[in-house]
Short mmCIF file of N, CA and C in Angstrom, two decimals:
data_model
loop_
_atom_site.label_atom_id
_atom_site.label_comp_id
_atom_site.label_asym_id
_atom_site.label_seq_id
_atom_site.Cartn_x
_atom_site.Cartn_y
_atom_site.Cartn_z
N MET A 1422 -14.03 39.62 9.08
CA MET A 1422 -14.49 39.46 7.71
C MET A 1422 -14.26 38.03 7.28
N THR A 1423 -15.24 37.44 6.63
CA THR A 1423 -15.12 36.06 6.19
C THR A 1423 -14.86 36.00 4.70
N THR A 1424 -14.18 34.98 4.29
CA THR A 1424 -13.89 34.77 2.87
C THR A 1424 -14.97 33.87 2.30
N PRO A 1425 -15.57 34.24 1.17
CA PRO A 1425 -16.60 33.38 0.59
C PRO A 1425 -15.99 32.06 0.15
N VAL A 1426 -16.69 30.98 0.43
CA VAL A 1426 -16.21 29.66 0.07
C VAL A 1426 -16.55 29.37 -1.38
N CYS A 1427 -17.73 29.74 -1.80
CA CYS A 1427 -18.17 29.47 -3.16
C CYS A 1427 -18.26 30.79 -3.91
N THR A 1428 -17.65 30.87 -5.05
CA THR A 1428 -17.66 32.12 -5.81
C THR A 1428 -18.56 32.06 -7.01
N SER A 1429 -19.38 31.00 -7.13
CA SER A 1429 -20.25 30.90 -8.30
C SER A 1429 -21.42 31.87 -8.15
N ALA A 1430 -22.12 32.09 -9.25
CA ALA A 1430 -23.23 33.03 -9.26
C ALA A 1430 -24.54 32.38 -8.88
N ALA A 1431 -24.50 31.15 -8.38
CA ALA A 1431 -25.74 30.46 -8.02
C ALA A 1431 -26.37 31.12 -6.80
N THR A 1432 -27.67 31.16 -6.81
CA THR A 1432 -28.40 31.78 -5.71
C THR A 1432 -28.65 30.76 -4.62
N PRO A 1433 -28.96 31.21 -3.42
CA PRO A 1433 -29.29 30.27 -2.35
C PRO A 1433 -30.47 29.37 -2.72
N ALA A 1434 -31.40 29.89 -3.52
CA ALA A 1434 -32.55 29.08 -3.94
C ALA A 1434 -32.09 27.90 -4.79
N ALA A 1435 -31.08 28.14 -5.64
CA ALA A 1435 -30.56 27.06 -6.47
C ALA A 1435 -29.92 25.98 -5.61
N TYR A 1436 -29.18 26.38 -4.56
CA TYR A 1436 -28.59 25.41 -3.66
C TYR A 1436 -29.67 24.62 -2.93
N ALA A 1437 -30.74 25.29 -2.53
CA ALA A 1437 -31.83 24.62 -1.84
C ALA A 1437 -32.48 23.59 -2.76
N THR A 1438 -32.65 23.93 -4.03
CA THR A 1438 -33.24 23.00 -4.98
C THR A 1438 -32.35 21.77 -5.13
N ARG A 1439 -31.04 21.97 -5.22
CA ARG A 1439 -30.12 20.84 -5.33
C ARG A 1439 -30.16 19.99 -4.07
N ALA A 1440 -30.23 20.63 -2.92
CA ALA A 1440 -30.24 19.89 -1.66
C ALA A 1440 -31.51 19.05 -1.54
N GLN A 1441 -32.63 19.58 -2.04
CA GLN A 1441 -33.88 18.83 -1.96
C GLN A 1441 -33.83 17.56 -2.80
N ARG A 1442 -33.19 17.63 -3.96
CA ARG A 1442 -33.17 16.45 -4.82
C ARG A 1442 -31.97 15.57 -4.56
N ALA A 1443 -31.12 15.96 -3.58
CA ALA A 1443 -29.88 15.27 -3.35
C ALA A 1443 -29.98 13.76 -3.27
N PRO A 1444 -29.64 13.03 -2.26
CA PRO A 1444 -29.26 11.65 -2.39
C PRO A 1444 -30.20 10.75 -3.18
N HIS A 1445 -31.50 10.92 -3.04
CA HIS A 1445 -32.39 9.95 -3.67
C HIS A 1445 -33.24 10.58 -4.77
N ALA A 1446 -32.82 11.71 -5.30
CA ALA A 1446 -33.60 12.36 -6.33
C ALA A 1446 -33.56 11.58 -7.62
N TYR A 1447 -32.49 10.86 -7.87
CA TYR A 1447 -32.34 10.09 -9.11
C TYR A 1447 -32.15 8.62 -8.78
N PRO A 1448 -33.23 7.89 -8.60
CA PRO A 1448 -33.06 6.46 -8.32
C PRO A 1448 -32.38 5.74 -9.48
N SER A 1449 -32.57 6.26 -10.70
CA SER A 1449 -31.92 5.63 -11.84
C SER A 1449 -30.39 5.80 -11.75
N PHE A 1450 -29.94 6.92 -11.18
CA PHE A 1450 -28.50 7.13 -10.99
C PHE A 1450 -27.96 6.11 -10.00
N SER A 1451 -28.67 5.93 -8.89
CA SER A 1451 -28.23 4.97 -7.87
C SER A 1451 -28.15 3.56 -8.44
N SER A 1452 -29.16 3.17 -9.21
CA SER A 1452 -29.13 1.82 -9.78
C SER A 1452 -28.02 1.70 -10.82
N TYR A 1453 -27.77 2.77 -11.57
CA TYR A 1453 -26.67 2.76 -12.55
C TYR A 1453 -25.33 2.56 -11.85
N VAL A 1454 -25.11 3.29 -10.75
CA VAL A 1454 -23.83 3.18 -10.03
C VAL A 1454 -23.68 1.78 -9.44
N ARG A 1455 -24.75 1.23 -8.90
CA ARG A 1455 -24.67 -0.14 -8.35
C ARG A 1455 -24.34 -1.15 -9.44
N ALA A 1456 -24.94 -0.97 -10.61
CA ALA A 1456 -24.75 -1.94 -11.69
C ALA A 1456 -23.39 -1.80 -12.37
N ARG A 1457 -22.96 -0.58 -12.64
CA ARG A 1457 -21.77 -0.35 -13.45
C ARG A 1457 -20.55 0.08 -12.64
N GLY A 1458 -20.71 0.25 -11.32
CA GLY A 1458 -19.60 0.72 -10.49
C GLY A 1458 -18.33 -0.10 -10.60
N PRO A 1459 -18.40 -1.43 -10.50
CA PRO A 1459 -17.16 -2.22 -10.58
C PRO A 1459 -16.43 -2.06 -11.93
N VAL A 1460 -17.20 -2.00 -13.00
CA VAL A 1460 -16.58 -1.84 -14.33
C VAL A 1460 -15.91 -0.47 -14.43
N LEU A 1461 -16.61 0.55 -13.94
CA LEU A 1461 -16.05 1.90 -14.00
C LEU A 1461 -14.83 2.04 -13.08
N LEU A 1462 -14.84 1.32 -11.97
CA LEU A 1462 -13.68 1.35 -11.08
C LEU A 1462 -12.46 0.72 -11.76
N ARG A 1463 -12.66 -0.34 -12.51
CA ARG A 1463 -11.54 -0.93 -13.26
C ARG A 1463 -10.98 0.07 -14.26
N THR A 1464 -11.87 0.83 -14.91
CA THR A 1464 -11.41 1.85 -15.85
C THR A 1464 -10.60 2.91 -15.11
N ALA A 1465 -11.08 3.34 -13.95
CA ALA A 1465 -10.36 4.34 -13.16
C ALA A 1465 -9.01 3.81 -12.71
N ARG A 1466 -8.95 2.52 -12.35
CA ARG A 1466 -7.67 1.94 -11.93
C ARG A 1466 -6.67 1.88 -13.07
N SER A 1467 -7.17 1.79 -14.28
CA SER A 1467 -6.24 1.78 -15.42
C SER A 1467 -5.65 3.16 -15.67
N LEU A 1468 -6.27 4.19 -15.09
CA LEU A 1468 -5.77 5.55 -15.29
C LEU A 1468 -4.84 6.01 -14.17
N THR A 1469 -4.80 5.29 -13.06
CA THR A 1469 -3.97 5.69 -11.92
C THR A 1469 -3.15 4.50 -11.44
N ALA A 1470 -2.11 4.80 -10.72
CA ALA A 1470 -1.25 3.74 -10.19
C ALA A 1470 -1.72 3.27 -8.82
N ASN A 1471 -2.47 4.10 -8.13
CA ASN A 1471 -2.86 3.82 -6.76
C ASN A 1471 -4.36 3.50 -6.70
N PRO A 1472 -4.77 2.37 -6.11
CA PRO A 1472 -6.20 2.04 -6.03
C PRO A 1472 -7.03 3.08 -5.29
N SER A 1473 -6.46 3.71 -4.27
CA SER A 1473 -7.19 4.75 -3.55
C SER A 1473 -7.43 5.96 -4.44
N ASP A 1474 -6.43 6.32 -5.25
CA ASP A 1474 -6.60 7.43 -6.19
C ASP A 1474 -7.66 7.09 -7.23
N ALA A 1475 -7.73 5.82 -7.61
CA ALA A 1475 -8.73 5.40 -8.59
C ALA A 1475 -10.14 5.55 -8.02
N GLU A 1476 -10.31 5.20 -6.74
CA GLU A 1476 -11.61 5.37 -6.11
C GLU A 1476 -11.99 6.84 -6.04
N ASP A 1477 -11.03 7.70 -5.69
CA ASP A 1477 -11.30 9.14 -5.66
C ASP A 1477 -11.64 9.67 -7.04
N LEU A 1478 -10.93 9.21 -8.04
CA LEU A 1478 -11.17 9.64 -9.41
C LEU A 1478 -12.58 9.24 -9.84
N LEU A 1479 -12.97 8.01 -9.56
CA LEU A 1479 -14.31 7.55 -9.91
C LEU A 1479 -15.37 8.35 -9.16
N GLN A 1480 -15.13 8.62 -7.90
CA GLN A 1480 -16.09 9.40 -7.10
C GLN A 1480 -16.28 10.78 -7.72
N THR A 1481 -15.20 11.41 -8.12
CA THR A 1481 -15.28 12.74 -8.74
C THR A 1481 -16.05 12.67 -10.06
N ALA A 1482 -15.75 11.67 -10.87
CA ALA A 1482 -16.45 11.53 -12.16
C ALA A 1482 -17.93 11.25 -11.96
N LEU A 1483 -18.27 10.43 -10.97
CA LEU A 1483 -19.68 10.16 -10.69
C LEU A 1483 -20.39 11.40 -10.14
N THR A 1484 -19.69 12.21 -9.39
CA THR A 1484 -20.27 13.46 -8.91
C THR A 1484 -20.59 14.37 -10.08
N LYS A 1485 -19.68 14.47 -11.02
CA LYS A 1485 -19.92 15.28 -12.21
C LYS A 1485 -21.09 14.72 -13.01
N THR A 1486 -21.18 13.41 -13.08
CA THR A 1486 -22.29 12.78 -13.80
C THR A 1486 -23.61 13.06 -13.10
N TYR A 1487 -23.61 12.99 -11.79
CA TYR A 1487 -24.83 13.25 -11.02
C TYR A 1487 -25.31 14.68 -11.24
N VAL A 1488 -24.39 15.63 -11.22
CA VAL A 1488 -24.75 17.03 -11.42
C VAL A 1488 -25.35 17.24 -12.81
N ALA A 1489 -24.85 16.50 -13.79
CA ALA A 1489 -25.32 16.67 -15.17
C ALA A 1489 -26.43 15.69 -15.54
N TRP A 1490 -26.96 14.95 -14.60
CA TRP A 1490 -27.92 13.88 -14.88
C TRP A 1490 -29.12 14.38 -15.69
N ASP A 1491 -29.63 15.55 -15.36
CA ASP A 1491 -30.78 16.11 -16.08
C ASP A 1491 -30.46 16.40 -17.54
N ARG A 1492 -29.23 16.76 -17.81
CA ARG A 1492 -28.85 17.19 -19.15
C ARG A 1492 -28.43 16.03 -20.06
N ILE A 1493 -28.21 14.86 -19.50
CA ILE A 1493 -27.79 13.72 -20.32
C ILE A 1493 -29.03 13.18 -21.03
N GLU A 1494 -29.01 13.29 -22.35
CA GLU A 1494 -30.19 12.91 -23.13
C GLU A 1494 -30.29 11.40 -23.32
N ASP A 1495 -29.19 10.77 -23.67
CA ASP A 1495 -29.21 9.35 -23.97
C ASP A 1495 -28.58 8.56 -22.82
N HIS A 1496 -29.41 8.00 -21.97
CA HIS A 1496 -28.89 7.28 -20.81
C HIS A 1496 -28.31 5.93 -21.20
N ARG A 1497 -28.43 5.53 -22.44
CA ARG A 1497 -27.79 4.29 -22.90
C ARG A 1497 -26.29 4.52 -23.11
N ALA A 1498 -25.89 5.78 -23.21
CA ALA A 1498 -24.48 6.10 -23.43
C ALA A 1498 -23.81 6.61 -22.16
N LEU A 1499 -24.33 6.23 -21.01
CA LEU A 1499 -23.78 6.72 -19.74
C LEU A 1499 -22.34 6.27 -19.51
N ASP A 1500 -22.03 5.03 -19.88
CA ASP A 1500 -20.65 4.55 -19.67
C ASP A 1500 -19.66 5.45 -20.40
N GLY A 1501 -19.98 5.81 -21.61
CA GLY A 1501 -19.09 6.70 -22.36
C GLY A 1501 -18.97 8.07 -21.70
N TYR A 1502 -20.08 8.57 -21.18
CA TYR A 1502 -20.07 9.86 -20.50
C TYR A 1502 -19.17 9.80 -19.26
N VAL A 1503 -19.34 8.76 -18.46
CA VAL A 1503 -18.55 8.64 -17.23
C VAL A 1503 -17.07 8.40 -17.56
N ARG A 1504 -16.80 7.59 -18.58
CA ARG A 1504 -15.40 7.38 -18.98
C ARG A 1504 -14.76 8.68 -19.42
N ARG A 1505 -15.50 9.49 -20.17
CA ARG A 1505 -14.97 10.79 -20.60
C ARG A 1505 -14.74 11.68 -19.38
N ALA A 1506 -15.65 11.63 -18.40
CA ALA A 1506 -15.47 12.41 -17.17
C ALA A 1506 -14.24 11.91 -16.41
N LEU A 1507 -14.03 10.59 -16.38
CA LEU A 1507 -12.83 10.03 -15.74
C LEU A 1507 -11.56 10.56 -16.42
N LEU A 1508 -11.55 10.47 -17.72
CA LEU A 1508 -10.37 10.89 -18.48
C LEU A 1508 -10.12 12.39 -18.33
N ASN A 1509 -11.17 13.19 -18.43
CA ASN A 1509 -11.01 14.64 -18.29
C ASN A 1509 -10.55 15.02 -16.89
N THR A 1510 -11.10 14.36 -15.88
CA THR A 1510 -10.69 14.65 -14.51
C THR A 1510 -9.23 14.27 -14.29
N ARG A 1511 -8.85 13.12 -14.79
CA ARG A 1511 -7.45 12.69 -14.64
C ARG A 1511 -6.50 13.63 -15.38
N THR A 1512 -6.90 14.07 -16.57
CA THR A 1512 -6.07 15.00 -17.33
C THR A 1512 -5.93 16.32 -16.57
N SER A 1513 -7.01 16.79 -15.96
CA SER A 1513 -6.94 18.01 -15.16
C SER A 1513 -6.00 17.84 -13.98
N GLN A 1514 -6.02 16.66 -13.37
CA GLN A 1514 -5.11 16.40 -12.25
C GLN A 1514 -3.66 16.44 -12.71
N TRP A 1515 -3.38 15.87 -13.88
CA TRP A 1515 -2.01 15.91 -14.40
C TRP A 1515 -1.57 17.35 -14.64
N ARG A 1516 -2.47 18.14 -15.21
CA ARG A 1516 -2.11 19.53 -15.53
C ARG A 1516 -1.89 20.35 -14.27
N LYS A 1517 -2.64 20.06 -13.23
CA LYS A 1517 -2.51 20.81 -11.98
C LYS A 1517 -1.31 20.39 -11.16
N ARG A 1518 -0.74 19.26 -11.52
CA ARG A 1518 0.39 18.73 -10.77
C ARG A 1518 1.51 19.77 -10.75
N LYS A 1519 1.98 20.07 -9.58
CA LYS A 1519 3.01 21.08 -9.42
C LYS A 1519 4.38 20.41 -9.39
N VAL A 1520 5.26 20.88 -10.22
CA VAL A 1520 6.61 20.35 -10.28
C VAL A 1520 7.56 21.47 -9.90
N ASP A 1521 8.25 21.28 -8.80
CA ASP A 1521 9.22 22.27 -8.37
C ASP A 1521 10.59 21.91 -8.91
N GLU A 1522 11.11 22.77 -9.73
CA GLU A 1522 12.46 22.58 -10.24
C GLU A 1522 13.26 23.83 -9.93
N PHE A 1523 14.45 23.62 -9.48
CA PHE A 1523 15.34 24.75 -9.23
C PHE A 1523 16.76 24.29 -9.47
N SER A 1524 17.56 25.23 -9.87
CA SER A 1524 18.95 24.89 -10.18
C SER A 1524 19.80 24.97 -8.92
N CYS A 1525 20.83 24.16 -8.90
CA CYS A 1525 21.77 24.20 -7.79
C CYS A 1525 23.16 23.92 -8.34
N GLU A 1526 24.15 24.31 -7.59
CA GLU A 1526 25.52 24.16 -8.07
C GLU A 1526 25.97 22.71 -8.10
N GLU A 1527 25.49 21.92 -7.16
CA GLU A 1527 25.92 20.53 -7.07
C GLU A 1527 24.69 19.63 -7.09
N LEU A 1528 24.73 18.59 -7.90
CA LEU A 1528 23.59 17.69 -7.99
C LEU A 1528 23.46 16.87 -6.71
N PRO A 1529 22.26 16.75 -6.19
CA PRO A 1529 22.07 15.98 -4.96
C PRO A 1529 21.98 14.49 -5.27
N GLU A 1530 23.11 13.89 -5.49
CA GLU A 1530 23.15 12.45 -5.80
C GLU A 1530 22.93 11.66 -4.52
N PRO A 1531 22.16 10.61 -4.58
CA PRO A 1531 21.96 9.80 -3.37
C PRO A 1531 23.24 9.05 -3.02
N ASP A 1532 23.42 8.84 -1.72
CA ASP A 1532 24.57 8.06 -1.27
C ASP A 1532 24.39 6.64 -1.74
N VAL A 1533 25.40 6.13 -2.41
CA VAL A 1533 25.32 4.77 -2.94
C VAL A 1533 25.74 3.80 -1.84
N VAL A 1534 24.81 2.96 -1.47
CA VAL A 1534 25.10 1.93 -0.49
C VAL A 1534 25.41 0.66 -1.26
N PRO A 1535 26.63 0.17 -1.13
CA PRO A 1535 26.98 -1.02 -1.91
C PRO A 1535 26.16 -2.24 -1.46
N GLU A 1536 25.73 -2.99 -2.45
CA GLU A 1536 25.00 -4.22 -2.18
C GLU A 1536 25.97 -5.23 -1.59
N PRO A 1537 25.52 -6.00 -0.60
CA PRO A 1537 26.43 -7.02 -0.06
C PRO A 1537 26.71 -8.08 -1.12
N ASP A 1538 27.92 -8.54 -1.12
CA ASP A 1538 28.33 -9.56 -2.08
C ASP A 1538 27.60 -10.87 -1.77
N PRO A 1539 26.92 -11.45 -2.77
CA PRO A 1539 26.20 -12.70 -2.51
C PRO A 1539 27.12 -13.82 -2.02
N ALA A 1540 28.35 -13.82 -2.49
CA ALA A 1540 29.28 -14.86 -2.05
C ALA A 1540 29.60 -14.69 -0.56
N GLU A 1541 29.76 -13.44 -0.12
CA GLU A 1541 30.03 -13.19 1.30
C GLU A 1541 28.83 -13.58 2.16
N ARG A 1542 27.63 -13.30 1.65
CA ARG A 1542 26.42 -13.67 2.38
C ARG A 1542 26.34 -15.19 2.51
N GLN A 1543 26.70 -15.91 1.45
CA GLN A 1543 26.65 -17.37 1.50
C GLN A 1543 27.69 -17.91 2.47
N VAL A 1544 28.87 -17.31 2.50
CA VAL A 1544 29.91 -17.72 3.44
C VAL A 1544 29.42 -17.52 4.87
N LEU A 1545 28.79 -16.37 5.14
CA LEU A 1545 28.25 -16.10 6.47
C LEU A 1545 27.15 -17.10 6.81
N HIS A 1546 26.29 -17.37 5.86
CA HIS A 1546 25.19 -18.32 6.06
C HIS A 1546 25.75 -19.71 6.42
N ASP A 1547 26.75 -20.15 5.66
CA ASP A 1547 27.35 -21.47 5.92
C ASP A 1547 28.02 -21.50 7.28
N ALA A 1548 28.74 -20.43 7.63
CA ALA A 1548 29.41 -20.38 8.93
C ALA A 1548 28.38 -20.41 10.06
N MET A 1549 27.28 -19.71 9.88
CA MET A 1549 26.23 -19.71 10.91
C MET A 1549 25.65 -21.10 11.08
N TRP A 1550 25.39 -21.81 9.97
CA TRP A 1550 24.83 -23.16 10.09
C TRP A 1550 25.83 -24.12 10.74
N ARG A 1551 27.11 -23.98 10.40
CA ARG A 1551 28.11 -24.84 11.05
C ARG A 1551 28.13 -24.59 12.56
N ALA A 1552 28.02 -23.31 12.95
CA ALA A 1552 28.01 -22.98 14.38
C ALA A 1552 26.74 -23.51 15.05
N VAL A 1553 25.61 -23.40 14.38
CA VAL A 1553 24.35 -23.92 14.94
C VAL A 1553 24.42 -25.45 15.07
N MET A 1554 25.06 -26.10 14.11
CA MET A 1554 25.15 -27.57 14.15
C MET A 1554 26.05 -28.04 15.31
N LYS A 1555 26.93 -27.18 15.83
CA LYS A 1555 27.79 -27.53 16.96
C LYS A 1555 27.02 -27.50 18.28
N LEU A 1556 25.86 -26.86 18.31
CA LEU A 1556 25.08 -26.76 19.54
C LEU A 1556 24.51 -28.12 19.92
N PRO A 1557 24.24 -28.35 21.20
CA PRO A 1557 23.57 -29.59 21.61
C PRO A 1557 22.18 -29.65 20.94
N ASP A 1558 21.67 -30.87 20.77
CA ASP A 1558 20.43 -31.08 20.03
C ASP A 1558 19.28 -30.21 20.53
N ARG A 1559 19.09 -30.18 21.83
CA ARG A 1559 17.97 -29.43 22.40
C ARG A 1559 18.10 -27.93 22.14
N GLN A 1560 19.29 -27.37 22.36
CA GLN A 1560 19.50 -25.95 22.09
C GLN A 1560 19.36 -25.65 20.60
N ARG A 1561 19.90 -26.54 19.77
CA ARG A 1561 19.78 -26.35 18.33
C ARG A 1561 18.32 -26.31 17.90
N ALA A 1562 17.53 -27.23 18.43
CA ALA A 1562 16.10 -27.28 18.09
C ALA A 1562 15.41 -25.98 18.50
N MET A 1563 15.75 -25.48 19.67
CA MET A 1563 15.12 -24.25 20.14
C MET A 1563 15.54 -23.04 19.31
N VAL A 1564 16.81 -22.96 18.96
CA VAL A 1564 17.29 -21.84 18.13
C VAL A 1564 16.63 -21.88 16.76
N VAL A 1565 16.55 -23.07 16.17
CA VAL A 1565 15.94 -23.20 14.84
C VAL A 1565 14.47 -22.82 14.89
N LEU A 1566 13.76 -23.31 15.90
CA LEU A 1566 12.33 -22.98 16.00
C LEU A 1566 12.12 -21.49 16.26
N ARG A 1567 12.95 -20.89 17.13
CA ARG A 1567 12.76 -19.48 17.48
C ARG A 1567 13.17 -18.54 16.35
N TYR A 1568 14.32 -18.77 15.74
CA TYR A 1568 14.86 -17.77 14.82
C TYR A 1568 14.76 -18.13 13.35
N TYR A 1569 14.73 -19.40 13.02
CA TYR A 1569 14.60 -19.78 11.61
C TYR A 1569 13.13 -20.02 11.25
N GLU A 1570 12.39 -20.61 12.17
CA GLU A 1570 10.96 -20.85 11.93
C GLU A 1570 10.12 -19.70 12.46
N ASP A 1571 10.73 -18.76 13.20
CA ASP A 1571 10.08 -17.55 13.71
C ASP A 1571 8.88 -17.86 14.61
N LEU A 1572 9.04 -18.87 15.46
CA LEU A 1572 7.99 -19.18 16.43
C LEU A 1572 8.23 -18.36 17.69
N SER A 1573 7.17 -18.07 18.41
CA SER A 1573 7.31 -17.37 19.69
C SER A 1573 7.87 -18.34 20.73
N GLU A 1574 8.22 -17.78 21.89
CA GLU A 1574 8.73 -18.65 22.96
C GLU A 1574 7.66 -19.65 23.39
N ALA A 1575 6.42 -19.18 23.46
CA ALA A 1575 5.32 -20.07 23.87
C ALA A 1575 5.10 -21.18 22.83
N GLN A 1576 5.14 -20.83 21.57
CA GLN A 1576 4.96 -21.83 20.52
C GLN A 1576 6.10 -22.84 20.53
N THR A 1577 7.32 -22.35 20.72
CA THR A 1577 8.48 -23.25 20.78
C THR A 1577 8.35 -24.20 21.96
N ALA A 1578 7.94 -23.67 23.12
CA ALA A 1578 7.76 -24.50 24.30
C ALA A 1578 6.69 -25.55 24.06
N GLU A 1579 5.62 -25.18 23.39
CA GLU A 1579 4.54 -26.12 23.10
C GLU A 1579 5.01 -27.23 22.16
N VAL A 1580 5.76 -26.86 21.11
CA VAL A 1580 6.24 -27.85 20.15
C VAL A 1580 7.17 -28.85 20.83
N LEU A 1581 8.04 -28.36 21.70
CA LEU A 1581 9.03 -29.23 22.33
C LEU A 1581 8.53 -29.85 23.63
N GLY A 1582 7.39 -29.42 24.12
CA GLY A 1582 6.84 -29.98 25.36
C GLY A 1582 7.61 -29.57 26.59
N VAL A 1583 8.11 -28.35 26.62
CA VAL A 1583 8.85 -27.84 27.77
C VAL A 1583 8.21 -26.52 28.20
N SER A 1584 8.71 -25.95 29.30
CA SER A 1584 8.16 -24.69 29.79
C SER A 1584 8.79 -23.52 29.02
N ILE A 1585 8.12 -22.38 29.10
CA ILE A 1585 8.63 -21.17 28.42
C ILE A 1585 9.96 -20.75 29.03
N GLY A 1586 10.08 -20.89 30.35
CA GLY A 1586 11.34 -20.55 31.02
C GLY A 1586 12.50 -21.40 30.51
N THR A 1587 12.23 -22.68 30.25
CA THR A 1587 13.26 -23.57 29.70
C THR A 1587 13.70 -23.08 28.33
N VAL A 1588 12.75 -22.68 27.53
CA VAL A 1588 13.08 -22.17 26.20
C VAL A 1588 13.93 -20.90 26.32
N LYS A 1589 13.54 -20.01 27.20
CA LYS A 1589 14.29 -18.75 27.37
C LYS A 1589 15.73 -19.02 27.79
N SER A 1590 15.90 -19.86 28.80
CA SER A 1590 17.26 -20.10 29.30
C SER A 1590 18.11 -20.87 28.30
N ALA A 1591 17.52 -21.87 27.62
CA ALA A 1591 18.28 -22.65 26.66
C ALA A 1591 18.67 -21.80 25.45
N VAL A 1592 17.77 -20.96 24.98
CA VAL A 1592 18.09 -20.09 23.84
C VAL A 1592 19.15 -19.07 24.24
N SER A 1593 19.07 -18.56 25.47
CA SER A 1593 20.08 -17.61 25.94
C SER A 1593 21.47 -18.26 25.97
N ARG A 1594 21.54 -19.49 26.48
CA ARG A 1594 22.83 -20.20 26.51
C ARG A 1594 23.32 -20.48 25.08
N ALA A 1595 22.42 -20.86 24.21
CA ALA A 1595 22.80 -21.16 22.83
C ALA A 1595 23.33 -19.91 22.13
N LEU A 1596 22.68 -18.78 22.33
CA LEU A 1596 23.16 -17.54 21.71
C LEU A 1596 24.52 -17.14 22.27
N GLY A 1597 24.73 -17.40 23.57
CA GLY A 1597 26.05 -17.14 24.16
C GLY A 1597 27.13 -17.98 23.49
N LYS A 1598 26.83 -19.25 23.23
CA LYS A 1598 27.80 -20.13 22.56
C LYS A 1598 28.06 -19.65 21.13
N LEU A 1599 27.00 -19.20 20.46
CA LEU A 1599 27.18 -18.71 19.09
C LEU A 1599 28.04 -17.44 19.07
N ARG A 1600 27.88 -16.59 20.08
CA ARG A 1600 28.70 -15.37 20.15
C ARG A 1600 30.18 -15.70 20.34
N GLU A 1601 30.44 -16.78 21.03
CA GLU A 1601 31.83 -17.17 21.31
C GLU A 1601 32.44 -18.02 20.20
N ASP A 1602 31.66 -18.45 19.23
CA ASP A 1602 32.18 -19.32 18.18
C ASP A 1602 33.24 -18.56 17.37
N PRO A 1603 34.45 -19.17 17.21
CA PRO A 1603 35.53 -18.48 16.50
C PRO A 1603 35.23 -18.26 14.99
N GLU A 1604 34.42 -19.12 14.40
CA GLU A 1604 34.10 -18.95 12.97
C GLU A 1604 33.25 -17.70 12.74
N LEU A 1605 32.48 -17.29 13.75
CA LEU A 1605 31.60 -16.13 13.59
C LEU A 1605 32.22 -14.86 14.12
N SER A 1606 33.47 -14.90 14.60
CA SER A 1606 34.08 -13.71 15.18
C SER A 1606 34.27 -12.58 14.16
N PRO A 1607 34.54 -12.81 12.86
CA PRO A 1607 34.68 -11.70 11.92
C PRO A 1607 33.35 -10.93 11.73
N VAL A 1608 32.24 -11.56 12.04
CA VAL A 1608 30.94 -10.93 11.85
C VAL A 1608 30.71 -9.86 12.88
N ARG A 1609 31.17 -10.05 14.10
CA ARG A 1609 30.92 -9.09 15.18
C ARG A 1609 31.51 -7.78 14.95
#
């Protein structure tokens, strides 16, 4: 047994009539959407927080407008009609929004993760720079280009005019020296 998808009282003949006039039955509707679409989309965006939801909202309102195209007497007032359809559709969405609330014995408070102290971050930053400044010039240049400038190994090699293997080995040695630096030992 199948479940009916549409429960309206429309006859198959009515659906056939709609299908016949479908996409290009109203050239004036198509030209209206092309001309006023961007303005109506801005209106829809003012009603929602998400641009994708605004596009869906506008699409729904334009569908409602298309269905009622024959019944709209004054086509000079179409913007108002579509805006009202936007607002009514959005209001219906708010009303349909499901909010699950239930009581519990203990409130589910989020775990508070303490923010790192800015002074401690600055101390770590200064210690790291002092350790980097102790490196030989070539290793320092490679570490700065790789990790501070975020260049790839190939880009670093190109900037310094060396091979990628040289960059890999020099950066590996530099990181080893940084790991052994006594100023950075509390960080580990």
